[in-house]
Coordinates of C-alpha atoms in Angstrom, one line a residue:
M1 CA -7.9 -11.8 -14.1
T2 CA -9.7 -9.0 -12.2
N3 CA -11.6 -6.2 -13.8
S4 CA -9.7 -2.9 -14.3
P5 CA -10.5 -0.6 -11.4
D6 CA -12.5 2.6 -11.7
L7 CA -10.4 5.7 -11.6
L8 CA -10.9 8.9 -9.7
I9 CA -9.0 11.7 -11.4
D10 CA -8.0 15.2 -10.3
G11 CA -6.0 17.8 -12.3
P12 CA -5.6 18.6 -16.0
K13 CA -5.8 15.9 -18.7
R14 CA -2.8 17.3 -20.5
A15 CA -0.6 17.6 -17.3
P16 CA 3.1 17.0 -17.9
W17 CA 3.2 14.3 -15.2
T18 CA 0.6 11.8 -13.9
I19 CA 0.7 10.6 -10.3
A20 CA -1.2 7.4 -9.5
L21 CA -1.9 6.8 -5.8
A22 CA -3.3 3.7 -4.1
H23 CA -4.9 3.6 -0.7
G24 CA -3.6 1.8 2.4
A25 CA -4.8 -1.6 3.7
G26 CA -7.6 -0.3 5.9
A27 CA -8.9 2.9 4.4
A28 CA -10.4 3.8 1.0
M29 CA -9.2 6.2 -1.7
D30 CA -11.3 9.1 -0.5
T31 CA -10.1 9.5 3.1
P32 CA -9.1 13.0 4.2
F33 CA -5.5 11.9 3.8
M34 CA -5.9 10.8 0.2
E35 CA -8.2 13.7 -0.7
F36 CA -5.6 16.2 0.6
F37 CA -2.7 14.8 -1.5
A38 CA -4.8 14.4 -4.6
H39 CA -6.3 17.9 -4.4
E40 CA -3.1 19.7 -3.4
L41 CA -0.9 18.0 -6.0
S42 CA -3.5 18.7 -8.7
K43 CA -3.3 22.4 -7.8
Y44 CA 0.3 22.4 -9.0
G45 CA -0.7 21.1 -12.4
Y46 CA -0.2 17.3 -11.8
R47 CA -2.8 14.8 -12.9
V48 CA -3.6 12.7 -9.9
V49 CA -5.2 9.3 -10.3
R50 CA -6.7 7.3 -7.5
F51 CA -8.2 3.8 -7.5
E52 CA -9.2 1.0 -5.2
F53 CA -8.0 -2.6 -5.0
P54 CA -10.8 -5.2 -5.5
Y55 CA -11.4 -5.9 -1.8
M56 CA -11.9 -2.2 -1.0
A57 CA -14.2 -1.7 -4.0
E58 CA -16.3 -4.7 -2.9
R59 CA -16.6 -3.1 0.6
R60 CA -18.3 -0.1 -1.0
T61 CA -21.1 -2.4 -2.4
T62 CA -21.4 -4.9 0.4
G63 CA -20.5 -2.7 3.4
K64 CA -18.6 -5.6 4.8
K65 CA -14.9 -5.2 5.7
K66 CA -12.6 -7.7 4.0
P67 CA -8.9 -8.2 4.3
P68 CA -6.6 -7.1 1.5
N69 CA -6.3 -9.2 -1.6
R70 CA -3.3 -11.5 -2.0
Q71 CA -0.2 -10.0 -3.3
P72 CA -0.6 -11.2 -6.9
I73 CA -4.0 -9.5 -7.2
L74 CA -2.7 -6.3 -5.7
E75 CA 0.2 -6.2 -8.2
E76 CA -2.1 -7.1 -11.1
T77 CA -4.4 -4.2 -10.2
W78 CA -1.5 -1.9 -10.2
L79 CA -0.4 -3.1 -13.6
Q80 CA -3.9 -2.6 -15.0
V81 CA -3.7 1.1 -13.8
I82 CA -0.2 1.6 -15.1
A83 CA -1.2 0.2 -18.6
Q84 CA -3.6 3.2 -19.0
F85 CA -0.9 5.9 -19.0
P86 CA 2.4 6.6 -20.7
T87 CA 5.0 5.3 -18.3
D88 CA 7.6 7.9 -19.2
K89 CA 5.3 10.5 -17.6
L90 CA 4.0 8.4 -14.8
Y91 CA 4.8 8.3 -11.1
I92 CA 3.1 5.6 -8.9
G93 CA 2.7 5.3 -5.2
G94 CA 0.3 5.6 -2.4
K95 CA -0.4 5.2 1.3
S96 CA 1.3 2.4 3.2
M97 CA 0.4 -0.9 1.5
G98 CA -0.6 0.9 -1.7
G99 CA 2.8 2.6 -1.9
R100 CA 4.6 -0.6 -1.0
V101 CA 3.0 -2.6 -3.8
A102 CA 3.7 0.3 -6.2
S103 CA 7.4 0.2 -5.3
M104 CA 7.4 -3.5 -5.9
V105 CA 6.2 -3.3 -9.5
A106 CA 8.0 0.0 -10.4
D107 CA 11.2 -1.6 -11.8
R108 CA 9.3 -3.9 -14.0
Q109 CA 7.3 -1.0 -15.6
K110 CA 10.0 1.6 -16.3
I111 CA 8.0 4.4 -14.8
R112 CA 9.5 7.7 -13.8
G113 CA 9.4 7.2 -10.1
A114 CA 7.7 5.8 -7.0
I115 CA 6.3 7.8 -4.1
C116 CA 5.5 6.1 -0.8
L117 CA 3.4 7.9 1.8
G118 CA 4.4 6.1 5.0
Y119 CA 6.2 2.9 4.1
P120 CA 5.4 -0.2 6.2
F121 CA 9.0 -1.3 6.7
H122 CA 7.8 -3.8 9.3
P123 CA 4.6 -4.6 11.3
P124 CA 4.3 -2.5 14.5
G125 CA 6.3 -4.0 17.3
K126 CA 8.0 -6.5 15.0
P127 CA 11.2 -4.8 13.6
E128 CA 12.7 -8.1 12.8
K129 CA 10.1 -8.8 10.1
L130 CA 11.5 -6.4 7.5
R131 CA 9.9 -5.7 4.1
I132 CA 12.8 -4.1 2.3
E133 CA 14.3 -6.8 0.1
H134 CA 13.2 -5.2 -3.2
L135 CA 14.3 -1.7 -1.9
Q136 CA 17.8 -3.0 -1.6
Q137 CA 18.0 -3.5 -5.4
Q138 CA 15.6 -0.8 -6.5
T139 CA 16.7 1.1 -9.6
T140 CA 13.6 3.3 -10.0
P141 CA 13.9 6.6 -8.2
T142 CA 11.8 6.2 -5.1
L143 CA 10.7 8.8 -2.5
I144 CA 9.6 7.5 0.9
L145 CA 7.9 10.1 3.1
Q146 CA 8.0 8.8 6.7
G147 CA 7.0 10.2 10.1
T148 CA 10.0 10.1 12.5
R149 CA 8.0 8.1 15.0
D150 CA 6.1 5.8 12.6
P151 CA 5.5 2.5 14.3
F152 CA 6.0 0.8 10.9
G153 CA 9.5 2.2 10.7
R154 CA 11.0 4.9 13.0
E155 CA 13.8 7.2 11.9
E156 CA 16.4 5.6 14.2
E157 CA 15.5 2.2 12.7
V158 CA 15.2 3.0 9.0
T159 CA 18.4 5.0 8.8
T160 CA 20.3 1.8 9.5
Y161 CA 18.7 -0.2 6.7
P162 CA 20.8 -1.0 3.6
L163 CA 18.5 0.6 1.0
A164 CA 19.5 1.2 -2.6
S165 CA 20.9 4.6 -3.6
S166 CA 17.8 5.2 -5.7
V167 CA 15.6 5.3 -2.5
H168 CA 15.3 8.7 -1.0
L169 CA 13.9 9.2 2.5
H170 CA 12.2 12.4 3.7
W171 CA 11.4 12.6 7.4
L172 CA 8.4 14.4 8.7
T173 CA 8.9 15.7 12.2
D174 CA 7.2 13.7 15.0
G175 CA 4.8 12.2 12.5
D176 CA 3.1 8.8 13.0
H177 CA 2.1 6.5 10.1
G178 CA -0.3 9.2 8.8
F179 CA 2.3 12.0 9.5
K180 CA 0.3 13.2 12.5
P181 CA 2.5 14.6 15.4
R182 CA 1.7 14.5 19.1
R183 CA -0.3 17.2 20.7
S184 CA 2.8 18.5 22.5
S185 CA 4.7 18.8 19.2
V186 CA 5.8 22.1 17.7
R187 CA 4.5 20.7 14.4
T188 CA 0.9 20.2 13.2
E189 CA -0.5 17.5 11.0
E190 CA -1.3 20.1 8.3
E191 CA 2.3 21.3 8.3
N192 CA 3.6 17.8 7.8
W193 CA 1.1 17.1 5.0
A194 CA 2.1 20.4 3.3
E195 CA 5.8 19.5 3.7
A196 CA 5.2 16.1 2.1
V197 CA 3.5 17.8 -0.9
D198 CA 6.5 20.1 -1.3
A199 CA 8.9 17.1 -1.0
I200 CA 7.0 15.3 -3.8
R201 CA 7.2 18.4 -6.0
S202 CA 10.9 18.6 -5.4
F203 CA 11.3 14.9 -6.2
I204 CA 9.5 15.2 -9.5
N205 CA 11.3 18.4 -10.5
R206 CA 14.8 17.1 -9.5

């Protein structure tokens, strides 16, 4: 049993909805990406909760990079966070790995919905190694925000996957795994991030 993680909270305590967000495999909970979504969503009255998995929290104290914890520990950490909030008012999700693990525990916890910020459908360059089994039976409403040229799952690939009807895809034009478009694109990273926030609000208010 791991210790319950420390929480970083933005937004009002009495917010109608709480959104818990976990970081990706290689970056902490306070990256510019995570800061943007936490701060922007809190401006709209949501309570946004961030936390770190044990390996990332340990990195803060030791300064040494470690690989992510094994799947059972990642899931256990999520369950510890979920247990601190009313599930009927809770959305869970996060960046890449954090969102994937959230989507994997969502059905067990009867939460309001899952929000994935760049889902790792497969490792880059290995489209045959799909990570969609649970998404084929998912009953929890799930929003996946994905860059159209994300190497972990491009639009032309993902639209062919047999995902459950509860899984909603929102495509961010020319975005990579962090929603960043190419320099030559008509879009900017800021525009894609802002569009993602709007999509999350629409998903919650549906």
